[in-house]
Amino acid sequence: MPQLRQNIITGDWVVIAPQRSKRPSDYVTKNEEKSEATKACVFEVGGEAYQKRYQDFETDHIFVIGNKYPAFVTDANVCSVRSYGVEDFYSAQPSVGGHDVVIVKDHDIALNTFSEQVWFELFEVTRRRVEYFQEVCNVASTIPLYNHRKKAGASISHPHAQILAANVVPSLVQRELDHTESYFKKNGSCPFCDMIEHELESKIRLVAENKSFVAFTVYAARFPFEIWILPKNHQAGFEKASQEDLRNLAEIMKSVIGKLDKALDNPPLNYFIHTLPNSCEDPSYYHWHLEIAPRVSDFGGFETGVEMFIDVMSPEEAVGYLTK
């Protein structure tokens, strides 16, 4: 029997329809992608992109460059409307902010084989760049993300993340803010903290935990094997994470990715970090979190047409495959 479930953070409804479910092996995506030859790869250390790196943000395993084709630019003066024209009836503004590419130096590793040290440095550099965009550039919001494999949007196989800093708050993040603020006013507590407490007590969807973090399949999952990772202590902004926090985040991320790799054989996936926007002054009801979205199912007309998702594998069934 299908069931409607509401996401306590966004207010969005999803349909859980497990009677249409498949086995994990049916979600395996054959990896026929060819990696660029090391010498020809644009992200190789010593290459043209590396020469343009931000040297203050380089570590043993990571370096950062500006995106060659940015969605958001740092200077409003370079935004041209000539290609689009100006229409008074509609709203438009320059796409100002920033767009980083955060590159792992080693060409021959991938997200499913990162060491804890690589994860730590990736998160630490990301944290510092988020802090830079929030405090120096004063953008409205910052979204770090990673596209793993071509089906998840990776146009270059060399391992790399991205950070998009925008002069607006994305609609989904705004829904999170609106819904969690409403919950806070009604219940006097942070809904993220309450959700963490419930998931730790019930253990129904628990994937992994350590001293600082918890990972679980989402009660109102939008797609099979959707996982959220959250700090156990209330923390609104990712840029406030300590070195110890990031060490523990690296540990649990490696564990969770390993479980997905074992169950789904290196699936294409996206991860993204939602953090408190600069435009939000009250951190009481928000909680930064990392969302993992395996790209193992396709969206149909219903999902595309009304943005309401049908998940054909319940999160309770998914966690069974991940933890066995």
PDB file of C-alpha atoms in Angstrom:
ATOM      1  CA  MET A   1       0.000   0.000   0.000  1.00  0.00           C
ATOM      2  CA  PRO A   2       1.488   3.381  -0.962  1.00  0.00           C
ATOM      3  CA  GLN A   3       1.817   5.977   1.774  1.00  0.00           C
ATOM      4  CA  LEU A   4       2.023   9.764   1.728  1.00  0.00           C
ATOM      5  CA  ARG A   5       4.776  11.137   3.957  1.00  0.00           C
ATOM      6  CA  GLN A   6       5.629  14.741   4.771  1.00  0.00           C
ATOM      7  CA  ASN A   7       9.168  16.013   5.156  1.00  0.00           C
ATOM      8  CA  ILE A   8       9.295  17.677   8.577  1.00  0.00           C
ATOM      9  CA  ILE A   9      11.955  20.128   7.372  1.00  0.00           C
ATOM     10  CA  THR A  10      10.520  21.318   4.047  1.00  0.00           C
ATOM     11  CA  GLY A  11       6.836  20.507   4.410  1.00  0.00           C
ATOM     12  CA  ASP A  12       6.979  18.711   1.051  1.00  0.00           C
ATOM     13  CA  TRP A  13       4.913  15.567   0.533  1.00  0.00           C
ATOM     14  CA  VAL A  14       6.257  12.414  -1.130  1.00  0.00           C
ATOM     15  CA  VAL A  15       4.706   9.069  -2.048  1.00  0.00           C
ATOM     16  CA  ILE A  16       6.394   5.936  -0.717  1.00  0.00           C
ATOM     17  CA  ALA A  17       5.342   3.121  -3.065  1.00  0.00           C
ATOM     18  CA  PRO A  18       7.400   0.055  -2.068  1.00  0.00           C
ATOM     19  CA  GLN A  19       5.180  -2.403  -3.930  1.00  0.00           C
ATOM     20  CA  ARG A  20       6.910  -1.102  -7.057  1.00  0.00           C
ATOM     21  CA  SER A  21      10.318  -1.709  -5.501  1.00  0.00           C
ATOM     22  CA  LYS A  22      13.327  -3.409  -7.061  1.00  0.00           C
ATOM     23  CA  ARG A  23      16.291  -5.255  -5.629  1.00  0.00           C
ATOM     24  CA  PRO A  24      19.463  -3.201  -5.047  1.00  0.00           C
ATOM     25  CA  SER A  25      21.141  -5.008  -7.954  1.00  0.00           C
ATOM     26  CA  ASP A  26      18.488  -3.554 -10.265  1.00  0.00           C
ATOM     27  CA  TYR A  27      19.683  -0.061  -9.343  1.00  0.00           C
ATOM     28  CA  VAL A  28      23.298  -0.720 -10.323  1.00  0.00           C
ATOM     29  CA  THR A  29      24.384   1.586 -13.152  1.00  0.00           C
ATOM     30  CA  LYS A  30      27.031   0.113 -15.443  1.00  0.00           C
ATOM     31  CA  ASN A  31      30.097   2.301 -15.399  1.00  0.00           C
ATOM     32  CA  GLU A  32      31.120   2.627 -19.035  1.00  0.00           C
ATOM     33  CA  GLU A  33      32.557   6.087 -18.528  1.00  0.00           C
ATOM     34  CA  LYS A  34      36.110   6.573 -19.701  1.00  0.00           C
ATOM     35  CA  SER A  35      38.447   8.605 -17.535  1.00  0.00           C
ATOM     36  CA  GLU A  36      40.435  11.305 -19.272  1.00  0.00           C
ATOM     37  CA  ALA A  37      44.092  10.419 -19.761  1.00  0.00           C
ATOM     38  CA  THR A  38      46.095  11.998 -16.966  1.00  0.00           C
ATOM     39  CA  LYS A  39      48.220  14.110 -19.308  1.00  0.00           C
ATOM     40  CA  ALA A  40      45.149  15.431 -21.141  1.00  0.00           C
ATOM     41  CA  CYS A  41      43.118  16.201 -18.008  1.00  0.00           C
ATOM     42  CA  VAL A  42      42.496  19.918 -17.470  1.00  0.00           C
ATOM     43  CA  PHE A  43      42.556  19.492 -13.672  1.00  0.00           C
ATOM     44  CA  GLU A  44      46.001  17.920 -13.405  1.00  0.00           C
ATOM     45  CA  VAL A  45      48.490  19.463 -10.977  1.00  0.00           C
ATOM     46  CA  GLY A  46      50.872  21.639 -12.962  1.00  0.00           C
ATOM     47  CA  GLY A  47      48.366  22.276 -15.739  1.00  0.00           C
ATOM     48  CA  GLU A  48      46.738  25.530 -16.829  1.00  0.00           C
ATOM     49  CA  ALA A  49      43.934  25.329 -14.263  1.00  0.00           C
ATOM     50  CA  TYR A  50      46.405  24.628 -11.454  1.00  0.00           C
ATOM     51  CA  GLN A  51      48.345  27.777 -12.338  1.00  0.00           C
ATOM     52  CA  LYS A  52      45.184  29.774 -11.594  1.00  0.00           C
ATOM     53  CA  ARG A  53      44.559  28.161  -8.194  1.00  0.00           C
ATOM     54  CA  TYR A  54      43.812  30.200  -5.073  1.00  0.00           C
ATOM     55  CA  GLN A  55      47.086  29.550  -3.279  1.00  0.00           C
ATOM     56  CA  ASP A  56      45.737  30.449   0.173  1.00  0.00           C
ATOM     57  CA  PHE A  57      43.281  27.555  -0.092  1.00  0.00           C
ATOM     58  CA  GLU A  58      45.629  24.793  -1.262  1.00  0.00           C
ATOM     59  CA  THR A  59      46.369  21.705   0.878  1.00  0.00           C
ATOM     60  CA  ASP A  60      48.316  18.496   0.331  1.00  0.00           C
ATOM     61  CA  HIS A  61      45.387  16.906  -1.522  1.00  0.00           C
ATOM     62  CA  ILE A  62      43.151  19.810  -2.615  1.00  0.00           C
ATOM     63  CA  PHE A  63      43.282  23.004  -4.652  1.00  0.00           C
ATOM     64  CA  VAL A  64      40.612  25.512  -5.690  1.00  0.00           C
ATOM     65  CA  ILE A  65      40.020  27.471  -8.888  1.00  0.00           C
ATOM     66  CA  GLY A  66      37.265  29.692 -10.203  1.00  0.00           C
ATOM     67  CA  ASN A  67      34.853  27.939 -12.564  1.00  0.00           C
ATOM     68  CA  LYS A  68      35.712  28.725 -16.191  1.00  0.00           C
ATOM     69  CA  TYR A  69      31.996  28.994 -17.002  1.00  0.00           C
ATOM     70  CA  PRO A  70      30.494  30.364 -13.772  1.00  0.00           C
ATOM     71  CA  ALA A  71      26.790  30.403 -13.003  1.00  0.00           C
ATOM     72  CA  PHE A  72      27.462  33.263 -10.572  1.00  0.00           C
ATOM     73  CA  VAL A  73      30.157  35.897 -11.106  1.00  0.00           C
ATOM     74  CA  THR A  74      31.973  38.040  -8.559  1.00  0.00           C
ATOM     75  CA  ASP A  75      31.581  41.297 -10.487  1.00  0.00           C
ATOM     76  CA  ALA A  76      28.131  42.560 -11.459  1.00  0.00           C
ATOM     77  CA  ASN A  77      29.708  44.706 -14.155  1.00  0.00           C
ATOM     78  CA  VAL A  78      30.603  41.655 -16.239  1.00  0.00           C
ATOM     79  CA  CYS A  79      26.990  40.449 -16.316  1.00  0.00           C
ATOM     80  CA  SER A  80      25.531  41.254 -19.698  1.00  0.00           C
ATOM     81  CA  VAL A  81      21.819  41.389 -20.478  1.00  0.00           C
ATOM     82  CA  ARG A  82      22.416  41.960 -24.183  1.00  0.00           C
ATOM     83  CA  SER A  83      21.839  38.296 -24.981  1.00  0.00           C
ATOM     84  CA  TYR A  84      18.544  38.197 -23.157  1.00  0.00           C
ATOM     85  CA  GLY A  85      17.048  41.647 -23.403  1.00  0.00           C
ATOM     86  CA  VAL A  86      15.171  43.441 -20.639  1.00  0.00           C
ATOM     87  CA  GLU A  87      11.460  42.952 -19.965  1.00  0.00           C
ATOM     88  CA  ASP A  88       9.799  45.149 -17.368  1.00  0.00           C
ATOM     89  CA  PHE A  89       7.013  42.598 -16.833  1.00  0.00           C
ATOM     90  CA  TYR A  90       9.415  40.004 -15.378  1.00  0.00           C
ATOM     91  CA  SER A  91      12.019  40.149 -12.619  1.00  0.00           C
ATOM     92  CA  ALA A  92      15.712  39.783 -13.398  1.00  0.00           C
ATOM     93  CA  GLN A  93      19.027  40.781 -11.892  1.00  0.00           C
ATOM     94  CA  PRO A  94      22.732  40.088 -12.471  1.00  0.00           C
ATOM     95  CA  SER A  95      23.773  36.593 -11.354  1.00  0.00           C
ATOM     96  CA  VAL A  96      26.315  37.740  -8.792  1.00  0.00           C
ATOM     97  CA  GLY A  97      28.183  35.653  -6.218  1.00  0.00           C
ATOM     98  CA  GLY A  98      30.874  33.123  -6.938  1.00  0.00           C
ATOM     99  CA  HIS A  99      31.487  29.679  -8.426  1.00  0.00           C
ATOM    100  CA  ASP A 100      34.420  27.546  -7.262  1.00  0.00           C
ATOM    101  CA  VAL A 101      35.762  24.219  -8.415  1.00  0.00           C
ATOM    102  CA  VAL A 102      37.363  22.321  -5.512  1.00  0.00           C
ATOM    103  CA  ILE A 103      39.715  19.770  -7.038  1.00  0.00           C
ATOM    104  CA  VAL A 104      41.247  16.622  -5.566  1.00  0.00           C
ATOM    105  CA  LYS A 105      44.840  16.475  -6.806  1.00  0.00           C
ATOM    106  CA  ASP A 106      45.000  12.710  -7.343  1.00  0.00           C
ATOM    107  CA  HIS A 107      43.527  11.901 -10.767  1.00  0.00           C
ATOM    108  CA  ASP A 108      43.278   8.177 -10.095  1.00  0.00           C
ATOM    109  CA  ILE A 109      40.984   8.117  -7.080  1.00  0.00           C
ATOM    110  CA  ALA A 110      37.236   8.664  -6.935  1.00  0.00           C
ATOM    111  CA  LEU A 111      34.634   9.595  -4.371  1.00  0.00           C
ATOM    112  CA  ASN A 112      34.121   5.951  -3.383  1.00  0.00           C
ATOM    113  CA  THR A 113      37.868   5.496  -2.716  1.00  0.00           C
ATOM    114  CA  PHE A 114      38.701   8.749  -0.892  1.00  0.00           C
ATOM    115  CA  SER A 115      40.691   8.306   2.307  1.00  0.00           C
ATOM    116  CA  GLU A 116      39.520  10.001   5.492  1.00  0.00           C
ATOM    117  CA  GLN A 117      42.336  12.521   5.064  1.00  0.00           C
ATOM    118  CA  VAL A 118      41.149  13.478   1.579  1.00  0.00           C
ATOM    119  CA  TRP A 119      37.595  13.845   2.886  1.00  0.00           C
ATOM    120  CA  PHE A 120      38.825  15.988   5.772  1.00  0.00           C
ATOM    121  CA  GLU A 121      40.818  18.320   3.534  1.00  0.00           C
ATOM    122  CA  LEU A 122      37.938  18.552   1.057  1.00  0.00           C
ATOM    123  CA  PHE A 123      35.529  19.539   3.838  1.00  0.00           C
ATOM    124  CA  GLU A 124      38.005  21.919   5.489  1.00  0.00           C
ATOM    125  CA  VAL A 125      38.746  23.779   2.247  1.00  0.00           C
ATOM    126  CA  THR A 126      35.013  23.881   1.510  1.00  0.00           C
ATOM    127  CA  ARG A 127      34.326  25.278   4.982  1.00  0.00           C
ATOM    128  CA  ARG A 128      36.918  28.013   4.500  1.00  0.00           C
ATOM    129  CA  ARG A 129      35.533  28.967   1.088  1.00  0.00           C
ATOM    130  CA  VAL A 130      31.980  29.066   2.460  1.00  0.00           C
ATOM    131  CA  GLU A 131      33.235  31.323   5.246  1.00  0.00           C
ATOM    132  CA  TYR A 132      34.956  33.530   2.650  1.00  0.00           C
ATOM    133  CA  PHE A 133      31.823  33.875   0.539  1.00  0.00           C
ATOM    134  CA  GLN A 134      29.621  34.519   3.573  1.00  0.00           C
ATOM    135  CA  GLU A 135      31.856  37.044   5.325  1.00  0.00           C
ATOM    136  CA  VAL A 136      33.940  38.694   2.597  1.00  0.00           C
ATOM    137  CA  CYS A 137      31.596  38.586  -0.385  1.00  0.00           C
ATOM    138  CA  ASN A 138      28.424  38.855   1.724  1.00  0.00           C
ATOM    139  CA  VAL A 139      26.409  36.600  -0.593  1.00  0.00           C
ATOM    140  CA  ALA A 140      22.873  35.541   0.312  1.00  0.00           C
ATOM    141  CA  SER A 141      23.555  31.793   0.289  1.00  0.00           C
ATOM    142  CA  THR A 142      26.289  29.258  -0.430  1.00  0.00           C
ATOM    143  CA  ILE A 143      25.734  25.696  -1.674  1.00  0.00           C
ATOM    144  CA  PRO A 144      28.662  23.219  -1.777  1.00  0.00           C
ATOM    145  CA  LEU A 145      28.007  20.140  -3.925  1.00  0.00           C
ATOM    146  CA  TYR A 146      29.623  17.147  -5.594  1.00  0.00           C
ATOM    147  CA  ASN A 147      28.562  15.387  -8.802  1.00  0.00           C
ATOM    148  CA  HIS A 148      29.865  11.809  -8.944  1.00  0.00           C
ATOM    149  CA  ARG A 149      29.767  10.102 -12.355  1.00  0.00           C
ATOM    150  CA  LYS A 150      28.251  11.312 -15.588  1.00  0.00           C
ATOM    151  CA  LYS A 151      24.635  10.427 -14.761  1.00  0.00           C
ATOM    152  CA  ALA A 152      24.890  12.722 -11.730  1.00  0.00           C
ATOM    153  CA  GLY A 153      26.163  15.640 -13.809  1.00  0.00           C
ATOM    154  CA  ALA A 154      29.943  15.191 -13.762  1.00  0.00           C
ATOM    155  CA  SER A 155      31.257  16.432 -17.110  1.00  0.00           C
ATOM    156  CA  ILE A 156      34.891  15.761 -16.113  1.00  0.00           C
ATOM    157  CA  SER A 157      35.829  12.473 -14.444  1.00  0.00           C
ATOM    158  CA  HIS A 158      38.712  13.939 -12.396  1.00  0.00           C
ATOM    159  CA  PRO A 159      37.362  14.133  -8.813  1.00  0.00           C
ATOM    160  CA  HIS A 160      36.114  17.609  -7.951  1.00  0.00           C
ATOM    161  CA  ALA A 161      33.429  19.391  -5.969  1.00  0.00           C
ATOM    162  CA  GLN A 162      31.836  22.776  -6.603  1.00  0.00           C
ATOM    163  CA  ILE A 163      30.713  25.688  -4.454  1.00  0.00           C
ATOM    164  CA  LEU A 164      28.053  28.059  -5.750  1.00  0.00           C
ATOM    165  CA  ALA A 165      27.559  31.338  -3.925  1.00  0.00           C
ATOM    166  CA  ALA A 166      24.390  33.180  -4.905  1.00  0.00           C
ATOM    167  CA  ASN A 167      22.816  36.578  -4.370  1.00  0.00           C
ATOM    168  CA  VAL A 168      19.477  34.842  -3.768  1.00  0.00           C
ATOM    169  CA  VAL A 169      18.336  31.992  -1.505  1.00  0.00           C
ATOM    170  CA  PRO A 170      17.370  28.860  -3.505  1.00  0.00           C
ATOM    171  CA  SER A 171      13.662  27.995  -3.282  1.00  0.00           C
ATOM    172  CA  LEU A 172      14.213  24.670  -1.494  1.00  0.00           C
ATOM    173  CA  VAL A 173      16.420  26.250   1.162  1.00  0.00           C
ATOM    174  CA  GLN A 174      13.842  29.009   1.615  1.00  0.00           C
ATOM    175  CA  ARG A 175      11.136  26.376   2.139  1.00  0.00           C
ATOM    176  CA  GLU A 176      13.358  24.773   4.774  1.00  0.00           C
ATOM    177  CA  LEU A 177      13.732  28.121   6.536  1.00  0.00           C
ATOM    178  CA  ASP A 178      10.025  28.920   6.407  1.00  0.00           C
ATOM    179  CA  HIS A 179       8.887  25.492   7.577  1.00  0.00           C
ATOM    180  CA  THR A 180      11.464  25.122  10.346  1.00  0.00           C
ATOM    181  CA  GLU A 181      10.724  28.615  11.643  1.00  0.00           C
ATOM    182  CA  SER A 182       7.025  27.718  11.800  1.00  0.00           C
ATOM    183  CA  TYR A 183       7.872  24.490  13.661  1.00  0.00           C
ATOM    184  CA  PHE A 184      10.085  26.400  16.094  1.00  0.00           C
ATOM    185  CA  LYS A 185       7.368  28.939  16.864  1.00  0.00           C
ATOM    186  CA  LYS A 186       4.827  26.161  17.446  1.00  0.00           C
ATOM    187  CA  ASN A 187       7.001  23.739  19.439  1.00  0.00           C
ATOM    188  CA  GLY A 188       9.783  25.893  20.874  1.00  0.00           C
ATOM    189  CA  SER A 189      12.514  23.591  19.563  1.00  0.00           C
ATOM    190  CA  CYS A 190      14.641  23.040  16.482  1.00  0.00           C
ATOM    191  CA  PRO A 191      12.995  20.471  14.186  1.00  0.00           C
ATOM    192  CA  PHE A 192      16.398  19.184  13.060  1.00  0.00           C
ATOM    193  CA  CYS A 193      17.411  18.501  16.668  1.00  0.00           C
ATOM    194  CA  ASP A 194      14.063  16.806  17.334  1.00  0.00           C
ATOM    195  CA  MET A 195      14.456  14.695  14.189  1.00  0.00           C
ATOM    196  CA  ILE A 196      17.971  13.636  15.221  1.00  0.00           C
ATOM    197  CA  GLU A 197      16.714  12.629  18.674  1.00  0.00           C
ATOM    198  CA  HIS A 198      13.882  10.602  17.140  1.00  0.00           C
ATOM    199  CA  GLU A 199      16.130   8.815  14.628  1.00  0.00           C
ATOM    200  CA  LEU A 200      18.711   7.954  17.294  1.00  0.00           C
ATOM    201  CA  GLU A 201      16.027   6.613  19.625  1.00  0.00           C
ATOM    202  CA  SER A 202      14.096   4.598  17.033  1.00  0.00           C
ATOM    203  CA  LYS A 203      17.137   3.419  15.022  1.00  0.00           C
ATOM    204  CA  ILE A 204      14.673   2.415  12.281  1.00  0.00           C
ATOM    205  CA  ARG A 205      16.505   4.297   9.535  1.00  0.00           C
ATOM    206  CA  LEU A 206      19.941   4.653  11.163  1.00  0.00           C
ATOM    207  CA  VAL A 207      22.817   4.121   8.720  1.00  0.00           C
ATOM    208  CA  ALA A 208      25.807   5.238  10.816  1.00  0.00           C
ATOM    209  CA  GLU A 209      26.809   7.468  13.710  1.00  0.00           C
ATOM    210  CA  ASN A 210      29.912   8.613  15.530  1.00  0.00           C
ATOM    211  CA  LYS A 211      30.764  11.070  18.289  1.00  0.00           C
ATOM    212  CA  SER A 212      29.614  14.136  16.359  1.00  0.00           C
ATOM    213  CA  PHE A 213      27.353  13.004  13.495  1.00  0.00           C
ATOM    214  CA  VAL A 214      24.406  10.822  12.600  1.00  0.00           C
ATOM    215  CA  ALA A 215      23.424   9.468   9.179  1.00  0.00           C
ATOM    216  CA  PHE A 216      20.012   8.035   8.312  1.00  0.00           C
ATOM    217  CA  THR A 217      17.768   7.324   5.371  1.00  0.00           C
ATOM    218  CA  VAL A 218      15.142  10.045   5.158  1.00  0.00           C
ATOM    219  CA  TYR A 219      11.611   9.306   6.444  1.00  0.00           C
ATOM    220  CA  ALA A 220      10.060  11.188   3.514  1.00  0.00           C
ATOM    221  CA  ALA A 221      12.728  10.174   1.003  1.00  0.00           C
ATOM    222  CA  ARG A 222      12.385  11.572  -2.499  1.00  0.00           C
ATOM    223  CA  PHE A 223      14.277   8.715  -4.140  1.00  0.00           C
ATOM    224  CA  PRO A 224      15.790   5.338  -3.177  1.00  0.00           C
ATOM    225  CA  PHE A 225      18.661   5.403  -0.674  1.00  0.00           C
ATOM    226  CA  GLU A 226      18.443   9.155   0.066  1.00  0.00           C
ATOM    227  CA  ILE A 227      20.603   9.810   3.153  1.00  0.00           C
ATOM    228  CA  TRP A 228      21.090  12.866   5.356  1.00  0.00           C
ATOM    229  CA  ILE A 229      24.103  13.445   7.608  1.00  0.00           C
ATOM    230  CA  LEU A 230      23.690  15.944  10.462  1.00  0.00           C
ATOM    231  CA  PRO A 231      25.817  17.166  13.376  1.00  0.00           C
ATOM    232  CA  LYS A 232      24.368  15.906  16.657  1.00  0.00           C
ATOM    233  CA  ASN A 233      24.872  19.270  18.346  1.00  0.00           C
ATOM    234  CA  HIS A 234      22.855  22.225  17.127  1.00  0.00           C
ATOM    235  CA  GLN A 235      24.906  24.102  14.550  1.00  0.00           C
ATOM    236  CA  ALA A 236      23.249  26.366  11.998  1.00  0.00           C
ATOM    237  CA  GLY A 237      26.213  27.226   9.773  1.00  0.00           C
ATOM    238  CA  PHE A 238      28.660  24.807   8.153  1.00  0.00           C
ATOM    239  CA  GLU A 239      31.352  27.486   8.315  1.00  0.00           C
ATOM    240  CA  LYS A 240      31.254  27.196  12.136  1.00  0.00           C
ATOM    241  CA  ALA A 241      32.335  23.534  12.104  1.00  0.00           C
ATOM    242  CA  SER A 242      35.515  22.849  14.091  1.00  0.00           C
ATOM    243  CA  GLN A 243      38.514  20.778  13.004  1.00  0.00           C
ATOM    244  CA  GLU A 244      37.267  17.941  15.204  1.00  0.00           C
ATOM    245  CA  ASP A 245      33.814  18.223  13.641  1.00  0.00           C
ATOM    246  CA  LEU A 246      35.278  17.922  10.157  1.00  0.00           C
ATOM    247  CA  ARG A 247      37.447  14.943  11.153  1.00  0.00           C
ATOM    248  CA  ASN A 248      34.316  13.190  12.371  1.00  0.00           C
ATOM    249  CA  LEU A 249      32.380  14.252   9.269  1.00  0.00           C
ATOM    250  CA  ALA A 250      35.134  12.735   7.121  1.00  0.00           C
ATOM    251  CA  GLU A 251      34.916   9.506   9.111  1.00  0.00           C
ATOM    252  CA  ILE A 252      31.156   9.097   8.773  1.00  0.00           C
ATOM    253  CA  MET A 253      31.134  10.203   5.127  1.00  0.00           C
ATOM    254  CA  LYS A 254      33.691   7.550   4.212  1.00  0.00           C
ATOM    255  CA  SER A 255      31.594   4.972   6.078  1.00  0.00           C
ATOM    256  CA  VAL A 256      28.322   5.963   4.390  1.00  0.00           C
ATOM    257  CA  ILE A 257      29.820   6.134   0.902  1.00  0.00           C
ATOM    258  CA  GLY A 258      31.357   2.719   1.549  1.00  0.00           C
ATOM    259  CA  LYS A 259      27.932   1.284   2.407  1.00  0.00           C
ATOM    260  CA  LEU A 260      26.413   2.766  -0.760  1.00  0.00           C
ATOM    261  CA  ASP A 261      29.338   1.422  -2.780  1.00  0.00           C
ATOM    262  CA  LYS A 262      28.848  -2.072  -1.361  1.00  0.00           C
ATOM    263  CA  ALA A 263      25.073  -2.104  -1.885  1.00  0.00           C
ATOM    264  CA  LEU A 264      24.920  -0.346  -5.258  1.00  0.00           C
ATOM    265  CA  ASP A 265      28.405  -0.835  -6.769  1.00  0.00           C
ATOM    266  CA  ASN A 266      29.671   2.750  -6.926  1.00  0.00           C
ATOM    267  CA  PRO A 267      26.389   4.482  -7.832  1.00  0.00           C
ATOM    268  CA  PRO A 268      26.223   7.888  -9.508  1.00  0.00           C
ATOM    269  CA  LEU A 269      25.250  10.386  -6.841  1.00  0.00           C
ATOM    270  CA  ASN A 270      25.162  13.988  -5.775  1.00  0.00           C
ATOM    271  CA  TYR A 271      25.825  15.356  -2.356  1.00  0.00           C
ATOM    272  CA  PHE A 272      25.133  18.902  -1.287  1.00  0.00           C
ATOM    273  CA  ILE A 273      25.426  20.859   1.923  1.00  0.00           C
ATOM    274  CA  HIS A 274      22.597  23.106   3.088  1.00  0.00           C
ATOM    275  CA  THR A 275      23.830  25.792   5.473  1.00  0.00           C
ATOM    276  CA  LEU A 276      22.221  28.833   7.079  1.00  0.00           C
ATOM    277  CA  PRO A 277      21.944  31.627   4.487  1.00  0.00           C
ATOM    278  CA  ASN A 278      23.577  34.954   5.233  1.00  0.00           C
ATOM    279  CA  SER A 279      20.191  36.609   4.961  1.00  0.00           C
ATOM    280  CA  CYS A 280      18.848  34.641   7.955  1.00  0.00           C
ATOM    281  CA  GLU A 281      19.611  36.314  11.271  1.00  0.00           C
ATOM    282  CA  ASP A 282      18.109  33.715  13.632  1.00  0.00           C
ATOM    283  CA  PRO A 283      20.042  30.422  13.842  1.00  0.00           C
ATOM    284  CA  SER A 284      17.734  28.924  16.485  1.00  0.00           C
ATOM    285  CA  TYR A 285      15.635  26.782  14.168  1.00  0.00           C
ATOM    286  CA  TYR A 286      18.082  25.852  11.413  1.00  0.00           C
ATOM    287  CA  HIS A 287      20.719  23.133  11.287  1.00  0.00           C
ATOM    288  CA  TRP A 288      23.256  22.639   8.515  1.00  0.00           C
ATOM    289  CA  HIS A 289      23.208  19.199   6.973  1.00  0.00           C
ATOM    290  CA  LEU A 290      24.670  17.136   4.139  1.00  0.00           C
ATOM    291  CA  GLU A 291      22.273  15.375   1.773  1.00  0.00           C
ATOM    292  CA  ILE A 292      23.283  12.388  -0.365  1.00  0.00           C
ATOM    293  CA  ALA A 293      21.164  11.720  -3.445  1.00  0.00           C
ATOM    294  CA  PRO A 294      22.007   8.483  -5.303  1.00  0.00           C
ATOM    295  CA  ARG A 295      20.953   8.834  -8.944  1.00  0.00           C
ATOM    296  CA  VAL A 296      19.655   5.302  -9.349  1.00  0.00           C
ATOM    297  CA  SER A 297      16.109   5.994 -10.537  1.00  0.00           C
ATOM    298  CA  ASP A 298      14.595   8.218 -13.198  1.00  0.00           C
ATOM    299  CA  PHE A 299      11.961  10.896 -12.756  1.00  0.00           C
ATOM    300  CA  GLY A 300       8.679  10.702 -14.659  1.00  0.00           C
ATOM    301  CA  GLY A 301       6.046  13.220 -15.638  1.00  0.00           C
ATOM    302  CA  PHE A 302       4.519  13.390 -12.154  1.00  0.00           C
ATOM    303  CA  GLU A 303       7.790  14.315 -10.468  1.00  0.00           C
ATOM    304  CA  THR A 304       8.719  16.753 -13.217  1.00  0.00           C
ATOM    305  CA  GLY A 305       5.253  18.223 -13.605  1.00  0.00           C
ATOM    306  CA  VAL A 306       4.359  18.935  -9.980  1.00  0.00           C
ATOM    307  CA  GLU A 307       7.679  18.380  -8.150  1.00  0.00           C
ATOM    308  CA  MET A 308       6.163  15.665  -5.962  1.00  0.00           C
ATOM    309  CA  PHE A 309       8.343  12.579  -5.767  1.00  0.00           C
ATOM    310  CA  ILE A 310       7.399   8.894  -5.817  1.00  0.00           C
ATOM    311  CA  ASP A 311      10.000   6.750  -4.056  1.00  0.00           C
ATOM    312  CA  VAL A 312       9.730   3.095  -5.054  1.00  0.00           C
ATOM    313  CA  MET A 313      11.884   1.848  -2.178  1.00  0.00           C
ATOM    314  CA  SER A 314      10.968   2.716   1.385  1.00  0.00           C
ATOM    315  CA  PRO A 315      13.782   4.212   3.478  1.00  0.00           C
ATOM    316  CA  GLU A 316      13.256   1.398   5.980  1.00  0.00           C
ATOM    317  CA  GLU A 317      13.937  -1.204   3.284  1.00  0.00           C
ATOM    318  CA  ALA A 318      16.886   0.782   1.940  1.00  0.00           C
ATOM    319  CA  VAL A 319      18.625   0.944   5.310  1.00  0.00           C
ATOM    320  CA  GLY A 320      18.367  -2.838   5.567  1.00  0.00           C
ATOM    321  CA  TYR A 321      20.447  -3.229   2.424  1.00  0.00           C
ATOM    322  CA  LEU A 322      22.946  -0.596   3.571  1.00  0.00           C
ATOM    323  CA  THR A 323      23.609  -2.067   6.994  1.00  0.00           C
ATOM    324  CA  LYS A 324      23.545  -5.816   6.386  1.00  0.00           C
TER     325      LYS A 324
END
